[in-house]
Amino acid sequence: MEVESCRVHPSMWRSNPLLFIAYLCLILLFGIGLIFLLIWWIKSKNTTLIVTDKRTILQQGLLSRYTNEVMHAHIRNIQVQQSMMERLFNTGTIKIASAGTGDIEITVSGIPAPNRIKTVIDHYRL
């Protein structure tokens, strides 16, 4: 039986605070920012990175569903990217590549505490 170690969704305002503030200003000025914030919120809540003791799973989508999973035994590379702003707010992008392909299989942006997620995955793959 698999045990879930963590489940995270991309953070909205922490991953891109300037865009968040711009949308809030658009709400005050024109009201249209509310639509953009709602779309962004729906995308964030319907993107999930799940780390279990055996695999890492990315699930995306509301009406249609996209699922990608990589077994920890097959992971050959984990990349964590953080801009200066993302480092200040402790968010970033995680990219996972497996031995089966030469490409990145899982990419998720705006993940809170990406180094903690990497540490959890490293714990299970070693």
PDB file of C-alpha atoms in Angstrom:
ATOM      1  CA  MET A   1       0.000   0.000   0.000  1.00  0.00           C
ATOM      2  CA  GLU A   2       1.270   3.463  -0.930  1.00  0.00           C
ATOM      3  CA  VAL A   3       1.628   6.144   1.692  1.00  0.00           C
ATOM      4  CA  GLU A   4       1.143   9.764   0.635  1.00  0.00           C
ATOM      5  CA  SER A   5       3.943  11.981   1.960  1.00  0.00           C
ATOM      6  CA  CYS A   6       2.768  15.330   0.672  1.00  0.00           C
ATOM      7  CA  ARG A   7       0.211  16.960  -1.596  1.00  0.00           C
ATOM      8  CA  VAL A   8       0.746  20.529  -2.811  1.00  0.00           C
ATOM      9  CA  HIS A   9      -0.960  23.004  -5.127  1.00  0.00           C
ATOM     10  CA  PRO A  10       0.776  25.966  -6.770  1.00  0.00           C
ATOM     11  CA  SER A  11       0.610  29.087  -4.669  1.00  0.00           C
ATOM     12  CA  MET A  12      -1.130  32.065  -6.245  1.00  0.00           C
ATOM     13  CA  TRP A  13       0.106  35.283  -4.745  1.00  0.00           C
ATOM     14  CA  ARG A  14       3.426  33.923  -3.425  1.00  0.00           C
ATOM     15  CA  SER A  15       4.480  32.581  -6.823  1.00  0.00           C
ATOM     16  CA  ASN A  16       3.703  35.805  -8.674  1.00  0.00           C
ATOM     17  CA  PRO A  17       2.884  38.675  -6.294  1.00  0.00           C
ATOM     18  CA  LEU A  18       3.181  41.419  -8.919  1.00  0.00           C
ATOM     19  CA  LEU A  19       0.609  39.754 -11.174  1.00  0.00           C
ATOM     20  CA  PHE A  20      -1.650  39.231  -8.160  1.00  0.00           C
ATOM     21  CA  ILE A  21      -1.445  42.944  -7.296  1.00  0.00           C
ATOM     22  CA  ALA A  22      -2.086  43.882 -10.939  1.00  0.00           C
ATOM     23  CA  TYR A  23      -5.250  41.758 -10.975  1.00  0.00           C
ATOM     24  CA  LEU A  24      -6.406  43.365  -7.731  1.00  0.00           C
ATOM     25  CA  CYS A  25      -5.906  46.804  -9.304  1.00  0.00           C
ATOM     26  CA  LEU A  26      -7.898  45.683 -12.343  1.00  0.00           C
ATOM     27  CA  ILE A  27     -10.713  44.641 -10.002  1.00  0.00           C
ATOM     28  CA  LEU A  28     -10.750  48.101  -8.433  1.00  0.00           C
ATOM     29  CA  LEU A  29     -10.542  49.923 -11.775  1.00  0.00           C
ATOM     30  CA  PHE A  30     -12.619  47.819 -14.162  1.00  0.00           C
ATOM     31  CA  GLY A  31     -13.844  44.697 -12.379  1.00  0.00           C
ATOM     32  CA  ILE A  32     -12.246  42.495 -15.049  1.00  0.00           C
ATOM     33  CA  GLY A  33      -9.421  41.423 -12.737  1.00  0.00           C
ATOM     34  CA  LEU A  34     -11.904  39.252 -10.856  1.00  0.00           C
ATOM     35  CA  ILE A  35     -12.302  37.022 -13.920  1.00  0.00           C
ATOM     36  CA  PHE A  36      -8.514  36.669 -14.267  1.00  0.00           C
ATOM     37  CA  LEU A  37      -8.139  35.885 -10.562  1.00  0.00           C
ATOM     38  CA  LEU A  38     -10.908  33.295 -10.743  1.00  0.00           C
ATOM     39  CA  ILE A  39      -9.299  31.546 -13.736  1.00  0.00           C
ATOM     40  CA  TRP A  40      -5.896  31.609 -12.009  1.00  0.00           C
ATOM     41  CA  TRP A  41      -7.417  30.225  -8.780  1.00  0.00           C
ATOM     42  CA  ILE A  42      -9.203  27.394 -10.641  1.00  0.00           C
ATOM     43  CA  LYS A  43      -5.968  26.435 -12.436  1.00  0.00           C
ATOM     44  CA  SER A  44      -4.036  26.499  -9.157  1.00  0.00           C
ATOM     45  CA  LYS A  45      -6.571  24.408  -7.265  1.00  0.00           C
ATOM     46  CA  ASN A  46      -6.794  21.871 -10.088  1.00  0.00           C
ATOM     47  CA  THR A  47      -3.042  21.337 -10.328  1.00  0.00           C
ATOM     48  CA  THR A  48      -1.767  18.915  -7.701  1.00  0.00           C
ATOM     49  CA  LEU A  49       1.650  17.438  -7.087  1.00  0.00           C
ATOM     50  CA  ILE A  50       1.435  14.295  -4.972  1.00  0.00           C
ATOM     51  CA  VAL A  51       4.493  12.567  -3.530  1.00  0.00           C
ATOM     52  CA  THR A  52       4.036   9.037  -2.182  1.00  0.00           C
ATOM     53  CA  ASP A  53       6.610   6.583  -0.933  1.00  0.00           C
ATOM     54  CA  LYS A  54       6.736   4.945  -4.405  1.00  0.00           C
ATOM     55  CA  ARG A  55       6.037   7.657  -7.005  1.00  0.00           C
ATOM     56  CA  THR A  56       5.480  11.329  -7.781  1.00  0.00           C
ATOM     57  CA  ILE A  57       2.195  12.195  -9.498  1.00  0.00           C
ATOM     58  CA  LEU A  58       1.142  15.384 -11.292  1.00  0.00           C
ATOM     59  CA  GLN A  59      -2.597  15.864 -11.804  1.00  0.00           C
ATOM     60  CA  GLN A  60      -3.989  18.791 -13.801  1.00  0.00           C
ATOM     61  CA  GLY A  61      -7.369  19.795 -15.121  1.00  0.00           C
ATOM     62  CA  LEU A  62     -10.959  20.455 -14.171  1.00  0.00           C
ATOM     63  CA  LEU A  63     -13.125  19.197 -17.033  1.00  0.00           C
ATOM     64  CA  SER A  64     -10.458  17.139 -18.754  1.00  0.00           C
ATOM     65  CA  ARG A  65      -7.821  15.425 -16.645  1.00  0.00           C
ATOM     66  CA  TYR A  66      -4.067  15.044 -17.238  1.00  0.00           C
ATOM     67  CA  THR A  67      -2.073  12.726 -14.989  1.00  0.00           C
ATOM     68  CA  ASN A  68       1.636  12.007 -15.196  1.00  0.00           C
ATOM     69  CA  GLU A  69       3.544   9.859 -12.750  1.00  0.00           C
ATOM     70  CA  VAL A  70       7.150   8.857 -12.298  1.00  0.00           C
ATOM     71  CA  MET A  71       8.283   5.996 -10.096  1.00  0.00           C
ATOM     72  CA  HIS A  72      10.941   7.132  -7.619  1.00  0.00           C
ATOM     73  CA  ALA A  73      13.222   4.269  -8.624  1.00  0.00           C
ATOM     74  CA  HIS A  74      13.298   5.686 -12.182  1.00  0.00           C
ATOM     75  CA  ILE A  75      14.010   9.335 -11.345  1.00  0.00           C
ATOM     76  CA  ARG A  76      17.415  10.417 -12.610  1.00  0.00           C
ATOM     77  CA  ASN A  77      17.177  14.190 -12.167  1.00  0.00           C
ATOM     78  CA  ILE A  78      15.231  16.704 -10.060  1.00  0.00           C
ATOM     79  CA  GLN A  79      15.614  20.392 -10.860  1.00  0.00           C
ATOM     80  CA  VAL A  80      14.451  23.242  -8.636  1.00  0.00           C
ATOM     81  CA  GLN A  81      14.359  26.697 -10.212  1.00  0.00           C
ATOM     82  CA  GLN A  82      13.741  29.870  -8.220  1.00  0.00           C
ATOM     83  CA  SER A  83      13.974  33.493  -9.272  1.00  0.00           C
ATOM     84  CA  MET A  84      14.985  36.102  -6.712  1.00  0.00           C
ATOM     85  CA  MET A  85      11.324  36.916  -6.044  1.00  0.00           C
ATOM     86  CA  GLU A  86      10.451  33.225  -5.713  1.00  0.00           C
ATOM     87  CA  ARG A  87      13.284  32.735  -3.227  1.00  0.00           C
ATOM     88  CA  LEU A  88      11.926  35.590  -1.120  1.00  0.00           C
ATOM     89  CA  PHE A  89       8.480  33.974  -1.055  1.00  0.00           C
ATOM     90  CA  ASN A  90       9.810  30.368  -0.904  1.00  0.00           C
ATOM     91  CA  THR A  91       8.185  29.158  -4.114  1.00  0.00           C
ATOM     92  CA  GLY A  92       9.635  27.767  -7.314  1.00  0.00           C
ATOM     93  CA  THR A  93       9.472  25.346 -10.207  1.00  0.00           C
ATOM     94  CA  ILE A  94      10.149  21.621  -9.866  1.00  0.00           C
ATOM     95  CA  LYS A  95      11.182  19.566 -12.888  1.00  0.00           C
ATOM     96  CA  ILE A  96      11.530  15.784 -12.719  1.00  0.00           C
ATOM     97  CA  ALA A  97      13.191  13.594 -15.364  1.00  0.00           C
ATOM     98  CA  SER A  98      13.246   9.807 -15.405  1.00  0.00           C
ATOM     99  CA  ALA A  99      15.702   7.322 -16.833  1.00  0.00           C
ATOM    100  CA  GLY A 100      13.131   6.214 -19.432  1.00  0.00           C
ATOM    101  CA  THR A 101      13.174   9.490 -21.395  1.00  0.00           C
ATOM    102  CA  GLY A 102      15.706  12.173 -22.140  1.00  0.00           C
ATOM    103  CA  ASP A 103      13.205  14.909 -21.368  1.00  0.00           C
ATOM    104  CA  ILE A 104      11.605  16.431 -18.303  1.00  0.00           C
ATOM    105  CA  GLU A 105       8.447  14.460 -17.500  1.00  0.00           C
ATOM    106  CA  ILE A 106       6.934  16.529 -14.704  1.00  0.00           C
ATOM    107  CA  THR A 107       7.102  20.338 -14.509  1.00  0.00           C
ATOM    108  CA  VAL A 108       5.174  22.334 -11.929  1.00  0.00           C
ATOM    109  CA  SER A 109       5.555  26.076 -11.328  1.00  0.00           C
ATOM    110  CA  GLY A 110       4.609  28.080  -8.266  1.00  0.00           C
ATOM    111  CA  ILE A 111       5.099  25.224  -5.812  1.00  0.00           C
ATOM    112  CA  PRO A 112       5.540  26.351  -2.193  1.00  0.00           C
ATOM    113  CA  ALA A 113       8.740  25.112  -0.484  1.00  0.00           C
ATOM    114  CA  PRO A 114      10.175  23.395  -3.580  1.00  0.00           C
ATOM    115  CA  ASN A 115      13.382  22.339  -1.819  1.00  0.00           C
ATOM    116  CA  ARG A 116      11.342  20.514   0.825  1.00  0.00           C
ATOM    117  CA  ILE A 117       9.498  18.635  -1.933  1.00  0.00           C
ATOM    118  CA  LYS A 118      12.837  17.744  -3.542  1.00  0.00           C
ATOM    119  CA  THR A 119      14.126  16.480  -0.179  1.00  0.00           C
ATOM    120  CA  VAL A 120      11.056  14.266   0.260  1.00  0.00           C
ATOM    121  CA  ILE A 121      11.456  12.798  -3.235  1.00  0.00           C
ATOM    122  CA  ASP A 122      15.207  12.283  -2.691  1.00  0.00           C
ATOM    123  CA  HIS A 123      14.466  10.461   0.568  1.00  0.00           C
ATOM    124  CA  TYR A 124      12.345   7.886  -1.272  1.00  0.00           C
ATOM    125  CA  ARG A 125      14.478   7.492  -4.386  1.00  0.00           C
ATOM    126  CA  LEU A 126      17.740   6.716  -2.578  1.00  0.00           C
TER     127      LEU A 126
END
